JSON list of C-alpha atoms in Angstrom, two decimals:
[
{"chain": "T", "resi": 1, "resn": "MET", "atom": "CA", "xyz": [144.95, 121.80, 73.44]},
{"chain": "T", "resi": 2, "resn": "SER", "atom": "CA", "xyz": [147.26, 123.91, 75.54]},
{"chain": "T", "resi": 3, "resn": "ALA", "atom": "CA", "xyz": [146.07, 123.28, 79.12]},
{"chain": "T", "resi": 4, "resn": "VAL", "atom": "CA", "xyz": [143.39, 121.51, 80.95]},
{"chain": "T", "resi": 5, "resn": "VAL", "atom": "CA", "xyz": [142.23, 122.91, 84.29]},
{"chain": "T", "resi": 6, "resn": "TRP", "atom": "CA", "xyz": [140.20, 120.79, 86.62]},
{"chain": "T", "resi": 7, "resn": "GLN", "atom": "CA", "xyz": [138.81, 122.42, 89.73]},
{"chain": "T", "resi": 8, "resn": "ALA", "atom": "CA", "xyz": [137.86, 120.51, 92.90]},
{"chain": "T", "resi": 9, "resn": "VAL", "atom": "CA", "xyz": [135.58, 121.71, 95.57]},
{"chain": "T", "resi": 10, "resn": "MET", "atom": "CA", "xyz": [138.18, 121.47, 98.33]},
{"chain": "T", "resi": 11, "resn": "ILE", "atom": "CA", "xyz": [141.84, 120.80, 98.90]},
{"chain": "T", "resi": 12, "resn": "LEU", "atom": "CA", "xyz": [142.43, 117.61, 100.79]},
{"chain": "T", "resi": 13, "resn": "SER", "atom": "CA", "xyz": [143.36, 118.50, 104.35]},
{"chain": "T", "resi": 14, "resn": "SER", "atom": "CA", "xyz": [145.55, 115.51, 104.75]},
{"chain": "T", "resi": 15, "resn": "TYR", "atom": "CA", "xyz": [147.87, 116.62, 101.87]},
{"chain": "T", "resi": 16, "resn": "VAL", "atom": "CA", "xyz": [151.30, 117.46, 103.38]},
{"chain": "T", "resi": 17, "resn": "LEU", "atom": "CA", "xyz": [153.17, 120.34, 101.77]},
{"chain": "T", "resi": 18, "resn": "LEU", "atom": "CA", "xyz": [156.97, 120.23, 102.04]},
{"chain": "T", "resi": 19, "resn": "ASP", "atom": "CA", "xyz": [159.61, 122.87, 101.34]},
{"chain": "T", "resi": 20, "resn": "SER", "atom": "CA", "xyz": [160.25, 123.01, 97.72]},
{"chain": "T", "resi": 21, "resn": "SER", "atom": "CA", "xyz": [163.95, 123.51, 98.17]},
{"chain": "T", "resi": 22, "resn": "VAL", "atom": "CA", "xyz": [164.15, 120.23, 100.14]},
{"chain": "T", "resi": 23, "resn": "GLN", "atom": "CA", "xyz": [162.24, 118.45, 97.41]},
{"chain": "T", "resi": 24, "resn": "GLY", "atom": "CA", "xyz": [164.23, 120.06, 94.61]},
{"chain": "T", "resi": 25, "resn": "CYS", "atom": "CA", "xyz": [161.24, 121.63, 92.88]},
{"chain": "T", "resi": 26, "resn": "SER", "atom": "CA", "xyz": [161.75, 123.89, 89.94]},
{"chain": "T", "resi": 27, "resn": "PRO", "atom": "CA", "xyz": [161.37, 127.62, 90.60]},
{"chain": "T", "resi": 28, "resn": "GLY", "atom": "CA", "xyz": [157.72, 128.51, 90.79]},
{"chain": "T", "resi": 29, "resn": "TRP", "atom": "CA", "xyz": [156.59, 125.17, 92.26]},
{"chain": "T", "resi": 30, "resn": "PHE", "atom": "CA", "xyz": [156.25, 123.67, 95.74]},
{"chain": "T", "resi": 31, "resn": "GLY", "atom": "CA", "xyz": [154.83, 120.71, 97.63]},
{"chain": "T", "resi": 32, "resn": "GLN", "atom": "CA", "xyz": [155.63, 117.03, 98.21]},
{"chain": "T", "resi": 33, "resn": "HIS", "atom": "CA", "xyz": [155.33, 116.21, 94.51]},
{"chain": "T", "resi": 34, "resn": "CYS", "atom": "CA", "xyz": [156.15, 119.70, 93.21]},
{"chain": "T", "resi": 35, "resn": "ASP", "atom": "CA", "xyz": [152.64, 119.96, 91.89]},
{"chain": "T", "resi": 36, "resn": "PHE", "atom": "CA", "xyz": [151.47, 123.21, 93.52]},
{"chain": "T", "resi": 37, "resn": "GLN", "atom": "CA", "xyz": [152.21, 126.34, 91.49]},
{"chain": "T", "resi": 38, "resn": "CYS", "atom": "CA", "xyz": [153.29, 129.57, 93.13]},
{"chain": "T", "resi": 39, "resn": "ASN", "atom": "CA", "xyz": [150.79, 132.32, 92.45]},
{"chain": "T", "resi": 40, "resn": "CYS", "atom": "CA", "xyz": [152.34, 135.46, 93.95]},
{"chain": "T", "resi": 41, "resn": "ASN", "atom": "CA", "xyz": [151.73, 138.71, 92.10]},
{"chain": "T", "resi": 42, "resn": "VAL", "atom": "CA", "xyz": [155.43, 139.55, 91.58]},
{"chain": "T", "resi": 43, "resn": "SER", "atom": "CA", "xyz": [157.84, 136.83, 92.56]},
{"chain": "T", "resi": 44, "resn": "LEU", "atom": "CA", "xyz": [158.09, 133.61, 90.59]},
{"chain": "T", "resi": 45, "resn": "SER", "atom": "CA", "xyz": [158.89, 131.55, 93.73]},
{"chain": "T", "resi": 46, "resn": "CYS", "atom": "CA", "xyz": [157.08, 131.32, 97.02]},
{"chain": "T", "resi": 47, "resn": "GLY", "atom": "CA", "xyz": [157.52, 129.74, 100.45]},
{"chain": "T", "resi": 48, "resn": "SER", "atom": "CA", "xyz": [157.05, 126.07, 101.45]},
{"chain": "T", "resi": 49, "resn": "GLN", "atom": "CA", "xyz": [153.29, 126.57, 101.91]},
{"chain": "T", "resi": 50, "resn": "GLY", "atom": "CA", "xyz": [152.80, 128.76, 98.86]},
{"chain": "T", "resi": 51, "resn": "ASP", "atom": "CA", "xyz": [153.12, 131.93, 101.01]},
{"chain": "T", "resi": 52, "resn": "CYS", "atom": "CA", "xyz": [154.31, 135.02, 99.16]},
{"chain": "T", "resi": 53, "resn": "PRO", "atom": "CA", "xyz": [157.28, 137.22, 100.17]},
{"chain": "T", "resi": 54, "resn": "PRO", "atom": "CA", "xyz": [156.65, 140.27, 102.48]},
{"chain": "T", "resi": 55, "resn": "ASN", "atom": "CA", "xyz": [154.67, 143.05, 100.83]},
{"chain": "T", "resi": 56, "resn": "GLU", "atom": "CA", "xyz": [153.38, 140.68, 98.12]},
{"chain": "T", "resi": 57, "resn": "ARG", "atom": "CA", "xyz": [149.98, 139.12, 97.70]},
{"chain": "T", "resi": 58, "resn": "CYS", "atom": "CA", "xyz": [148.33, 136.53, 95.53]},
{"chain": "T", "resi": 59, "resn": "LYS", "atom": "CA", "xyz": [148.19, 137.55, 91.88]},
{"chain": "T", "resi": 60, "resn": "LEU", "atom": "CA", "xyz": [144.89, 138.62, 90.45]},
{"chain": "T", "resi": 61, "resn": "GLY", "atom": "CA", "xyz": [142.59, 135.66, 90.03]},
{"chain": "T", "resi": 62, "resn": "PHE", "atom": "CA", "xyz": [143.79, 133.61, 93.03]},
{"chain": "T", "resi": 63, "resn": "PHE", "atom": "CA", "xyz": [143.34, 133.74, 96.84]},
{"chain": "T", "resi": 64, "resn": "GLY", "atom": "CA", "xyz": [143.22, 131.62, 99.99]},
{"chain": "T", "resi": 65, "resn": "PRO", "atom": "CA", "xyz": [145.77, 129.17, 101.47]},
{"chain": "T", "resi": 66, "resn": "GLY", "atom": "CA", "xyz": [148.86, 129.10, 99.35]},
{"chain": "T", "resi": 67, "resn": "CYS", "atom": "CA", "xyz": [147.17, 131.34, 96.75]},
{"chain": "T", "resi": 68, "resn": "GLN", "atom": "CA", "xyz": [145.71, 128.15, 95.34]},
{"chain": "T", "resi": 69, "resn": "TYR", "atom": "CA", "xyz": [142.01, 128.92, 94.88]},
{"chain": "T", "resi": 70, "resn": "VAL", "atom": "CA", "xyz": [140.72, 130.37, 91.72]},
{"chain": "T", "resi": 71, "resn": "ASP", "atom": "CA", "xyz": [138.86, 133.62, 92.30]},
{"chain": "T", "resi": 72, "resn": "LEU", "atom": "CA", "xyz": [135.67, 133.74, 90.19]},
{"chain": "T", "resi": 73, "resn": "ALA", "atom": "CA", "xyz": [134.93, 137.29, 91.31]},
{"chain": "T", "resi": 74, "resn": "ALA", "atom": "CA", "xyz": [137.95, 138.46, 89.29]},
{"chain": "T", "resi": 75, "resn": "ARG", "atom": "CA", "xyz": [136.91, 136.46, 86.22]},
{"chain": "T", "resi": 76, "resn": "SER", "atom": "CA", "xyz": [133.17, 135.98, 86.02]},
{"chain": "T", "resi": 77, "resn": "SER", "atom": "CA", "xyz": [131.43, 138.98, 87.65]},
{"chain": "T", "resi": 78, "resn": "GLY", "atom": "CA", "xyz": [128.04, 139.98, 86.26]},
{"chain": "T", "resi": 79, "resn": "ALA", "atom": "CA", "xyz": [127.28, 143.48, 85.08]},
{"chain": "T", "resi": 80, "resn": "SER", "atom": "CA", "xyz": [125.04, 144.13, 88.09]},
{"chain": "T", "resi": 81, "resn": "SER", "atom": "CA", "xyz": [127.81, 143.55, 90.64]},
{"chain": "T", "resi": 82, "resn": "PRO", "atom": "CA", "xyz": [129.34, 146.69, 92.22]},
{"chain": "T", "resi": 83, "resn": "PRO", "atom": "CA", "xyz": [132.86, 147.10, 90.91]},
{"chain": "T", "resi": 84, "resn": "TYR", "atom": "CA", "xyz": [134.42, 147.58, 94.34]},
{"chain": "T", "resi": 85, "resn": "LEU", "atom": "CA", "xyz": [133.59, 143.92, 95.13]},
{"chain": "T", "resi": 86, "resn": "PHE", "atom": "CA", "xyz": [136.05, 142.52, 92.57]},
{"chain": "T", "resi": 87, "resn": "ASP", "atom": "CA", "xyz": [138.64, 145.17, 91.90]},
{"chain": "T", "resi": 88, "resn": "ASN", "atom": "CA", "xyz": [141.39, 143.32, 93.90]},
{"chain": "T", "resi": 89, "resn": "ASP", "atom": "CA", "xyz": [141.62, 146.31, 96.22]},
{"chain": "T", "resi": 90, "resn": "GLU", "atom": "CA", "xyz": [140.63, 145.81, 99.81]},
{"chain": "T", "resi": 91, "resn": "THR", "atom": "CA", "xyz": [140.73, 149.57, 100.48]},
{"chain": "T", "resi": 92, "resn": "SER", "atom": "CA", "xyz": [137.89, 150.44, 98.09]},
{"chain": "T", "resi": 93, "resn": "CYS", "atom": "CA", "xyz": [134.70, 149.69, 100.00]},
{"chain": "T", "resi": 94, "resn": "ASN", "atom": "CA", "xyz": [130.95, 150.06, 99.86]},
{"chain": "T", "resi": 95, "resn": "PRO", "atom": "CA", "xyz": [130.19, 153.81, 99.40]},
{"chain": "T", "resi": 96, "resn": "ASP", "atom": "CA", "xyz": [126.65, 153.47, 100.84]},
{"chain": "T", "resi": 97, "resn": "SER", "atom": "CA", "xyz": [126.86, 153.82, 104.62]},
{"chain": "T", "resi": 98, "resn": "GLN", "atom": "CA", "xyz": [123.17, 153.01, 104.93]},
{"chain": "T", "resi": 99, "resn": "ALA", "atom": "CA", "xyz": [123.28, 149.71, 102.92]},
{"chain": "T", "resi": 100, "resn": "THR", "atom": "CA", "xyz": [121.48, 146.73, 104.46]},
{"chain": "T", "resi": 101, "resn": "SER", "atom": "CA", "xyz": [122.51, 144.25, 101.83]},
{"chain": "T", "resi": 102, "resn": "VAL", "atom": "CA", "xyz": [125.06, 143.67, 99.07]},
{"chain": "T", "resi": 103, "resn": "LEU", "atom": "CA", "xyz": [124.34, 141.67, 95.90]},
{"chain": "T", "resi": 104, "resn": "TYR", "atom": "CA", "xyz": [127.02, 139.91, 93.91]},
{"chain": "T", "resi": 105, "resn": "ALA", "atom": "CA", "xyz": [126.17, 138.22, 90.62]},
{"chain": "T", "resi": 106, "resn": "LEU", "atom": "CA", "xyz": [128.06, 135.79, 88.43]},
{"chain": "T", "resi": 107, "resn": "THR", "atom": "CA", "xyz": [127.81, 135.68, 84.66]},
{"chain": "T", "resi": 108, "resn": "HIS", "atom": "CA", "xyz": [126.47, 132.10, 84.90]},
{"chain": "T", "resi": 109, "resn": "GLY", "atom": "CA", "xyz": [125.46, 129.52, 87.44]},
{"chain": "T", "resi": 110, "resn": "THR", "atom": "CA", "xyz": [128.55, 128.00, 89.18]},
{"chain": "T", "resi": 111, "resn": "PRO", "atom": "CA", "xyz": [129.04, 125.23, 91.77]},
{"chain": "T", "resi": 112, "resn": "VAL", "atom": "CA", "xyz": [130.29, 126.96, 95.00]},
{"chain": "T", "resi": 113, "resn": "SER", "atom": "CA", "xyz": [130.87, 125.77, 98.50]},
{"chain": "T", "resi": 114, "resn": "TRP", "atom": "CA", "xyz": [132.52, 128.76, 100.11]},
{"chain": "T", "resi": 115, "resn": "PHE", "atom": "CA", "xyz": [133.52, 132.50, 99.60]},
{"chain": "T", "resi": 116, "resn": "ARG", "atom": "CA", "xyz": [135.44, 135.17, 101.36]},
{"chain": "T", "resi": 117, "resn": "ILE", "atom": "CA", "xyz": [134.39, 138.64, 102.58]},
{"chain": "T", "resi": 118, "resn": "TYR", "atom": "CA", "xyz": [136.85, 141.56, 103.23]},
{"chain": "T", "resi": 119, "resn": "SER", "atom": "CA", "xyz": [135.48, 144.13, 105.59]},
{"chain": "T", "resi": 120, "resn": "ARG", "atom": "CA", "xyz": [136.64, 147.67, 106.38]},
{"chain": "T", "resi": 121, "resn": "TYR", "atom": "CA", "xyz": [136.39, 146.71, 110.09]},
{"chain": "T", "resi": 122, "resn": "ASN", "atom": "CA", "xyz": [136.48, 143.53, 112.17]},
{"chain": "T", "resi": 123, "resn": "PRO", "atom": "CA", "xyz": [133.70, 141.28, 110.98]},
{"chain": "T", "resi": 124, "resn": "ARG", "atom": "CA", "xyz": [133.20, 140.02, 114.56]},
{"chain": "T", "resi": 125, "resn": "GLN", "atom": "CA", "xyz": [131.42, 143.30, 115.28]},
{"chain": "T", "resi": 126, "resn": "TYR", "atom": "CA", "xyz": [128.65, 142.53, 112.76]},
{"chain": "T", "resi": 127, "resn": "SER", "atom": "CA", "xyz": [126.00, 139.97, 112.04]},
{"chain": "T", "resi": 128, "resn": "PHE", "atom": "CA", "xyz": [124.82, 138.84, 108.61]},
{"chain": "T", "resi": 129, "resn": "HIS", "atom": "CA", "xyz": [123.51, 135.94, 106.67]},
{"chain": "T", "resi": 130, "resn": "VAL", "atom": "CA", "xyz": [123.74, 134.92, 102.99]},
{"chain": "T", "resi": 131, "resn": "LYS", "atom": "CA", "xyz": [121.02, 134.34, 100.40]},
{"chain": "T", "resi": 132, "resn": "ILE", "atom": "CA", "xyz": [121.75, 132.13, 97.45]},
{"chain": "T", "resi": 133, "resn": "ASN", "atom": "CA", "xyz": [119.81, 132.97, 94.25]},
{"chain": "T", "resi": 134, "resn": "GLY", "atom": "CA", "xyz": [117.42, 134.97, 96.39]},
{"chain": "T", "resi": 135, "resn": "PHE", "atom": "CA", "xyz": [116.78, 132.24, 98.93]},
{"chain": "T", "resi": 136, "resn": "GLY", "atom": "CA", "xyz": [118.17, 131.73, 102.49]},
{"chain": "T", "resi": 137, "resn": "PRO", "atom": "CA", "xyz": [119.65, 131.76, 104.91]},
{"chain": "T", "resi": 138, "resn": "TYR", "atom": "CA", "xyz": [120.59, 128.03, 104.70]},
{"chain": "T", "resi": 139, "resn": "ASP", "atom": "CA", "xyz": [120.84, 125.87, 107.82]},
{"chain": "T", "resi": 140, "resn": "ASP", "atom": "CA", "xyz": [124.34, 124.69, 106.90]},
{"chain": "T", "resi": 141, "resn": "GLU", "atom": "CA", "xyz": [125.83, 128.17, 106.53]},
{"chain": "T", "resi": 142, "resn": "ARG", "atom": "CA", "xyz": [128.98, 128.62, 108.71]},
{"chain": "T", "resi": 143, "resn": "GLN", "atom": "CA", "xyz": [131.07, 131.73, 109.26]},
{"chain": "T", "resi": 144, "resn": "TYR", "atom": "CA", "xyz": [134.79, 131.58, 110.15]},
{"chain": "T", "resi": 145, "resn": "LEU", "atom": "CA", "xyz": [136.83, 134.60, 111.13]},
{"chain": "T", "resi": 146, "resn": "VAL", "atom": "CA", "xyz": [140.21, 134.51, 109.31]},
{"chain": "T", "resi": 147, "resn": "ASN", "atom": "CA", "xyz": [141.66, 137.72, 110.69]},
{"chain": "T", "resi": 148, "resn": "GLN", "atom": "CA", "xyz": [140.47, 141.18, 111.83]},
{"chain": "T", "resi": 149, "resn": "HIS", "atom": "CA", "xyz": [139.23, 142.05, 108.29]},
{"chain": "T", "resi": 150, "resn": "VAL", "atom": "CA", "xyz": [138.35, 138.74, 106.65]},
{"chain": "T", "resi": 151, "resn": "VAL", "atom": "CA", "xyz": [135.54, 136.23, 107.22]},
{"chain": "T", "resi": 152, "resn": "ASP", "atom": "CA", "xyz": [134.94, 133.03, 105.18]},
{"chain": "T", "resi": 153, "resn": "VAL", "atom": "CA", "xyz": [131.44, 131.76, 104.54]},
{"chain": "T", "resi": 154, "resn": "MET", "atom": "CA", "xyz": [131.02, 128.10, 103.95]},
{"chain": "T", "resi": 155, "resn": "TRP", "atom": "CA", "xyz": [128.20, 125.66, 103.32]},
{"chain": "T", "resi": 156, "resn": "GLY", "atom": "CA", "xyz": [128.04, 121.96, 104.09]},
{"chain": "T", "resi": 157, "resn": "GLU", "atom": "CA", "xyz": [127.43, 121.18, 100.47]},
{"chain": "T", "resi": 158, "resn": "VAL", "atom": "CA", "xyz": [127.99, 122.56, 96.98]},
{"chain": "T", "resi": 159, "resn": "TYR", "atom": "CA", "xyz": [125.32, 124.91, 95.58]},
{"chain": "T", "resi": 160, "resn": "GLU", "atom": "CA", "xyz": [124.79, 126.07, 92.04]},
{"chain": "T", "resi": 161, "resn": "ILE", "atom": "CA", "xyz": [125.06, 129.82, 92.49]},
{"chain": "T", "resi": 162, "resn": "LYS", "atom": "CA", "xyz": [124.05, 132.54, 90.14]},
{"chain": "T", "resi": 163, "resn": "ASP", "atom": "CA", "xyz": [124.09, 135.31, 92.75]},
{"chain": "T", "resi": 164, "resn": "ILE", "atom": "CA", "xyz": [124.63, 135.75, 96.48]},
{"chain": "T", "resi": 165, "resn": "THR", "atom": "CA", "xyz": [123.17, 138.48, 98.73]},
{"chain": "T", "resi": 166, "resn": "ILE", "atom": "CA", "xyz": [124.90, 139.37, 101.90]},
{"chain": "T", "resi": 167, "resn": "VAL", "atom": "CA", "xyz": [122.26, 140.68, 104.32]},
{"chain": "T", "resi": 168, "resn": "GLY", "atom": "CA", "xyz": [123.01, 142.42, 107.63]},
{"chain": "T", "resi": 169, "resn": "ASN", "atom": "CA", "xyz": [124.77, 145.33, 109.30]},
{"chain": "T", "resi": 170, "resn": "ILE", "atom": "CA", "xyz": [128.14, 144.29, 107.78]},
{"chain": "T", "resi": 171, "resn": "ALA", "atom": "CA", "xyz": [126.86, 145.46, 104.32]},
{"chain": "T", "resi": 172, "resn": "PRO", "atom": "CA", "xyz": [128.22, 149.09, 104.59]},
{"chain": "T", "resi": 173, "resn": "THR", "atom": "CA", "xyz": [131.66, 147.83, 105.60]},
{"chain": "T", "resi": 174, "resn": "ILE", "atom": "CA", "xyz": [132.15, 145.33, 102.76]},
{"chain": "T", "resi": 175, "resn": "CYS", "atom": "CA", "xyz": [135.24, 145.99, 100.51]},
{"chain": "T", "resi": 176, "resn": "SER", "atom": "CA", "xyz": [135.71, 142.89, 98.42]},
{"chain": "T", "resi": 177, "resn": "ILE", "atom": "CA", "xyz": [134.56, 139.34, 98.02]},
{"chain": "T", "resi": 178, "resn": "GLN", "atom": "CA", "xyz": [136.34, 136.35, 96.56]},
{"chain": "T", "resi": 179, "resn": "ILE", "atom": "CA", "xyz": [134.33, 133.37, 95.44]},
{"chain": "T", "resi": 180, "resn": "THR", "atom": "CA", "xyz": [135.66, 129.99, 94.21]},
{"chain": "T", "resi": 181, "resn": "THR", "atom": "CA", "xyz": [134.76, 126.62, 92.90]},
{"chain": "T", "resi": 182, "resn": "GLY", "atom": "CA", "xyz": [138.05, 125.23, 94.03]},
{"chain": "T", "resi": 183, "resn": "ARG", "atom": "CA", "xyz": [141.69, 124.88, 92.97]},
{"chain": "T", "resi": 184, "resn": "ASN", "atom": "CA", "xyz": [143.45, 123.38, 89.97]},
{"chain": "T", "resi": 185, "resn": "VAL", "atom": "CA", "xyz": [144.04, 119.79, 90.83]},
{"chain": "T", "resi": 186, "resn": "ALA", "atom": "CA", "xyz": [145.33, 118.79, 87.38]},
{"chain": "T", "resi": 187, "resn": "LEU", "atom": "CA", "xyz": [148.68, 120.43, 87.77]},
{"chain": "T", "resi": 188, "resn": "LYS", "atom": "CA", "xyz": [151.62, 118.00, 87.29]},
{"chain": "T", "resi": 189, "resn": "GLN", "atom": "CA", "xyz": [149.43, 114.95, 87.33]},
{"chain": "T", "resi": 190, "resn": "PHE", "atom": "CA", "xyz": [150.19, 112.05, 85.10]},
{"chain": "T", "resi": 191, "resn": "ALA", "atom": "CA", "xyz": [148.83, 112.29, 81.57]},
{"chain": "T", "resi": 192, "resn": "ASN", "atom": "CA", "xyz": [149.18, 110.23, 78.38]},
{"chain": "T", "resi": 193, "resn": "GLN", "atom": "CA", "xyz": [147.77, 110.38, 74.82]},
{"chain": "T", "resi": 194, "resn": "SER", "atom": "CA", "xyz": [147.10, 108.13, 71.97]},
{"chain": "T", "resi": 195, "resn": "SER", "atom": "CA", "xyz": [150.00, 109.52, 69.81]},
{"chain": "T", "resi": 196, "resn": "VAL", "atom": "CA", "xyz": [152.44, 112.42, 69.63]},
{"chain": "T", "resi": 197, "resn": "PHE", "atom": "CA", "xyz": [152.68, 114.43, 66.45]},
{"chain": "T", "resi": 198, "resn": "ASN", "atom": "CA", "xyz": [155.85, 116.40, 67.12]},
{"chain": "T", "resi": 199, "resn": "GLY", "atom": "CA", "xyz": [157.95, 114.63, 69.70]},
{"chain": "T", "resi": 200, "resn": "ALA", "atom": "CA", "xyz": [158.48, 116.31, 73.05]},
{"chain": "T", "resi": 201, "resn": "GLN", "atom": "CA", "xyz": [156.78, 119.51, 71.78]},
{"chain": "T", "resi": 202, "resn": "GLY", "atom": "CA", "xyz": [153.47, 117.84, 71.72]},
{"chain": "T", "resi": 203, "resn": "GLN", "atom": "CA", "xyz": [153.58, 115.54, 74.71]},
{"chain": "T", "resi": 204, "resn": "ALA", "atom": "CA", "xyz": [150.73, 114.86, 77.09]},
{"chain": "T", "resi": 205, "resn": "SER", "atom": "CA", "xyz": [152.26, 116.62, 80.08]},
{"chain": "T", "resi": 206, "resn": "ASN", "atom": "CA", "xyz": [152.06, 119.99, 78.34]},
{"chain": "T", "resi": 207, "resn": "ALA", "atom": "CA", "xyz": [148.41, 120.19, 79.12]},
{"chain": "T", "resi": 208, "resn": "VAL", "atom": "CA", "xyz": [149.02, 120.03, 82.87]},
{"chain": "T", "resi": 209, "resn": "ASP", "atom": "CA", "xyz": [152.14, 122.26, 83.15]},
{"chain": "T", "resi": 210, "resn": "GLY", "atom": "CA", "xyz": [150.16, 125.25, 84.42]},
{"chain": "T", "resi": 211, "resn": "TYR", "atom": "CA", "xyz": [150.72, 127.42, 81.36]},
{"chain": "T", "resi": 212, "resn": "THR", "atom": "CA", "xyz": [147.99, 128.31, 78.91]},
{"chain": "T", "resi": 213, "resn": "SER", "atom": "CA", "xyz": [149.96, 129.59, 75.87]},
{"chain": "T", "resi": 214, "resn": "ASP", "atom": "CA", "xyz": [148.42, 128.57, 72.59]},
{"chain": "T", "resi": 215, "resn": "LYS", "atom": "CA", "xyz": [151.75, 128.25, 70.76]},
{"chain": "T", "resi": 216, "resn": "ILE", "atom": "CA", "xyz": [151.81, 124.76, 69.41]},
{"chain": "T", "resi": 217, "resn": "ASN", "atom": "CA", "xyz": [155.56, 124.86, 68.80]},
{"chain": "T", "resi": 218, "resn": "GLY", "atom": "CA", "xyz": [156.34, 126.38, 72.17]},
{"chain": "T", "resi": 219, "resn": "ASN", "atom": "CA", "xyz": [156.26, 123.26, 74.34]},
{"chain": "T", "resi": 220, "resn": "SER", "atom": "CA", "xyz": [152.99, 124.27, 75.80]},
{"chain": "T", "resi": 221, "resn": "CYS", "atom": "CA", "xyz": [150.36, 122.25, 73.83]},
{"chain": "T", "resi": 222, "resn": "VAL", "atom": "CA", "xyz": [149.35, 118.69, 73.24]},
{"chain": "T", "resi": 223, "resn": "VAL", "atom": "CA", "xyz": [149.44, 117.59, 69.67]},
{"chain": "T", "resi": 224, "resn": "THR", "atom": "CA", "xyz": [148.46, 114.14, 68.37]},
{"chain": "T", "resi": 225, "resn": "ARG", "atom": "CA", "xyz": [148.71, 112.69, 64.93]},
{"chain": "T", "resi": 226, "resn": "GLU", "atom": "CA", "xyz": [145.68, 112.99, 62.67]},
{"chain": "T", "resi": 227, "resn": "GLU", "atom": "CA", "xyz": [143.73, 109.95, 63.91]},
{"chain": "T", "resi": 228, "resn": "ALA", "atom": "CA", "xyz": [140.27, 109.01, 65.06]},
{"chain": "T", "resi": 229, "resn": "PRO", "atom": "CA", "xyz": [139.74, 108.97, 67.87]},
{"chain": "T", "resi": 230, "resn": "ALA", "atom": "CA", "xyz": [142.59, 111.13, 69.22]},
{"chain": "T", "resi": 231, "resn": "ILE", "atom": "CA", "xyz": [142.68, 110.50, 73.03]},
{"chain": "T", "resi": 232, "resn": "TRP", "atom": "CA", "xyz": [144.27, 112.36, 75.95]},
{"chain": "T", "resi": 233, "resn": "ARG", "atom": "CA", "xyz": [143.99, 110.91, 79.52]},
{"chain": "T", "resi": 234, "resn": "LEU", "atom": "CA", "xyz": [144.53, 112.37, 82.95]},
{"chain": "T", "resi": 235, "resn": "TYR", "atom": "CA", "xyz": [145.21, 110.31, 86.05]},
{"chain": "T", "resi": 236, "resn": "PHE", "atom": "CA", "xyz": [145.01, 111.73, 89.61]},
{"chain": "T", "resi": 237, "resn": "ARG", "atom": "CA", "xyz": [147.25, 110.52, 92.47]},
{"chain": "T", "resi": 238, "resn": "ARG", "atom": "CA", "xyz": [144.15, 110.60, 94.77]},
{"chain": "T", "resi": 239, "resn": "PRO", "atom": "CA", "xyz": [140.38, 110.95, 94.31]},
{"chain": "T", "resi": 240, "resn": "HIS", "atom": "CA", "xyz": [138.92, 114.44, 93.93]},
{"chain": "T", "resi": 241, "resn": "ILE", "atom": "CA", "xyz": [135.49, 115.86, 93.76]},
{"chain": "T", "resi": 242, "resn": "VAL", "atom": "CA", "xyz": [135.60, 117.69, 90.40]},
{"chain": "T", "resi": 243, "resn": "SER", "atom": "CA", "xyz": [133.09, 120.43, 89.71]},
{"chain": "T", "resi": 244, "resn": "ARG", "atom": "CA", "xyz": [134.36, 121.97, 86.53]},
{"chain": "T", "resi": 245, "resn": "ALA", "atom": "CA", "xyz": [136.98, 121.48, 83.73]},
{"chain": "T", "resi": 246, "resn": "TYR", "atom": "CA", "xyz": [138.49, 124.17, 81.58]},
{"chain": "T", "resi": 247, "resn": "VAL", "atom": "CA", "xyz": [140.20, 123.27, 78.27]},
{"chain": "T", "resi": 248, "resn": "TYR", "atom": "CA", "xyz": [142.43, 125.87, 76.58]},
{"chain": "T", "resi": 249, "resn": "SER", "atom": "CA", "xyz": [143.13, 125.17, 72.90]},
{"chain": "T", "resi": 250, "resn": "SER", "atom": "CA", "xyz": [145.11, 126.77, 70.11]}
]
């Protein structure tokens, strides 16, 4: 087992992020407990809120505040989805100037509470609504303008989404979307296990270090002795709503 990734629906708004240099975090980490991982596309380190250096962006597969949210559009796009929606390029946009809707499909049903639209122009100029799995609009849909090219769409609850359809005159201007189930809340949390096979190289914390290498002897995996049952436990500092768990194994 090389890493365990838990994804929560939302980041707790009361969580206070402090400058990593003040807290003495290792390079590539920030936050009050040094448990937020920098996800910039070039630099290892980031600012006190996870912000990337000038002229950098979140690395492929992450977006949102502090580059903390996992982008399913970059990982789980269905074959019927237009490639420009998930190419990580906000300058490649819908080639159909007469489009009245845009469909994005996932490879499988996924719990989702919000997603992000990148538009060629200011989204404030356009009107639209969203259908989930062919149904909608939903009464709890809310739209929030992030900047002159970005709008976030949120719902009051989590829906199991197989596909979303953006309907309205914004359709011809859409360049990309990013959709998420949440962020990795397992990072640097306390973990223990029933036994350790190879000393520090197989310790429980290796599964929440943010690295998914499958090299058992590379200080990146959890290894117990041969026993039944072999147990690994994870403890959170605060409660989370967990929608999905990923386990990477060797």
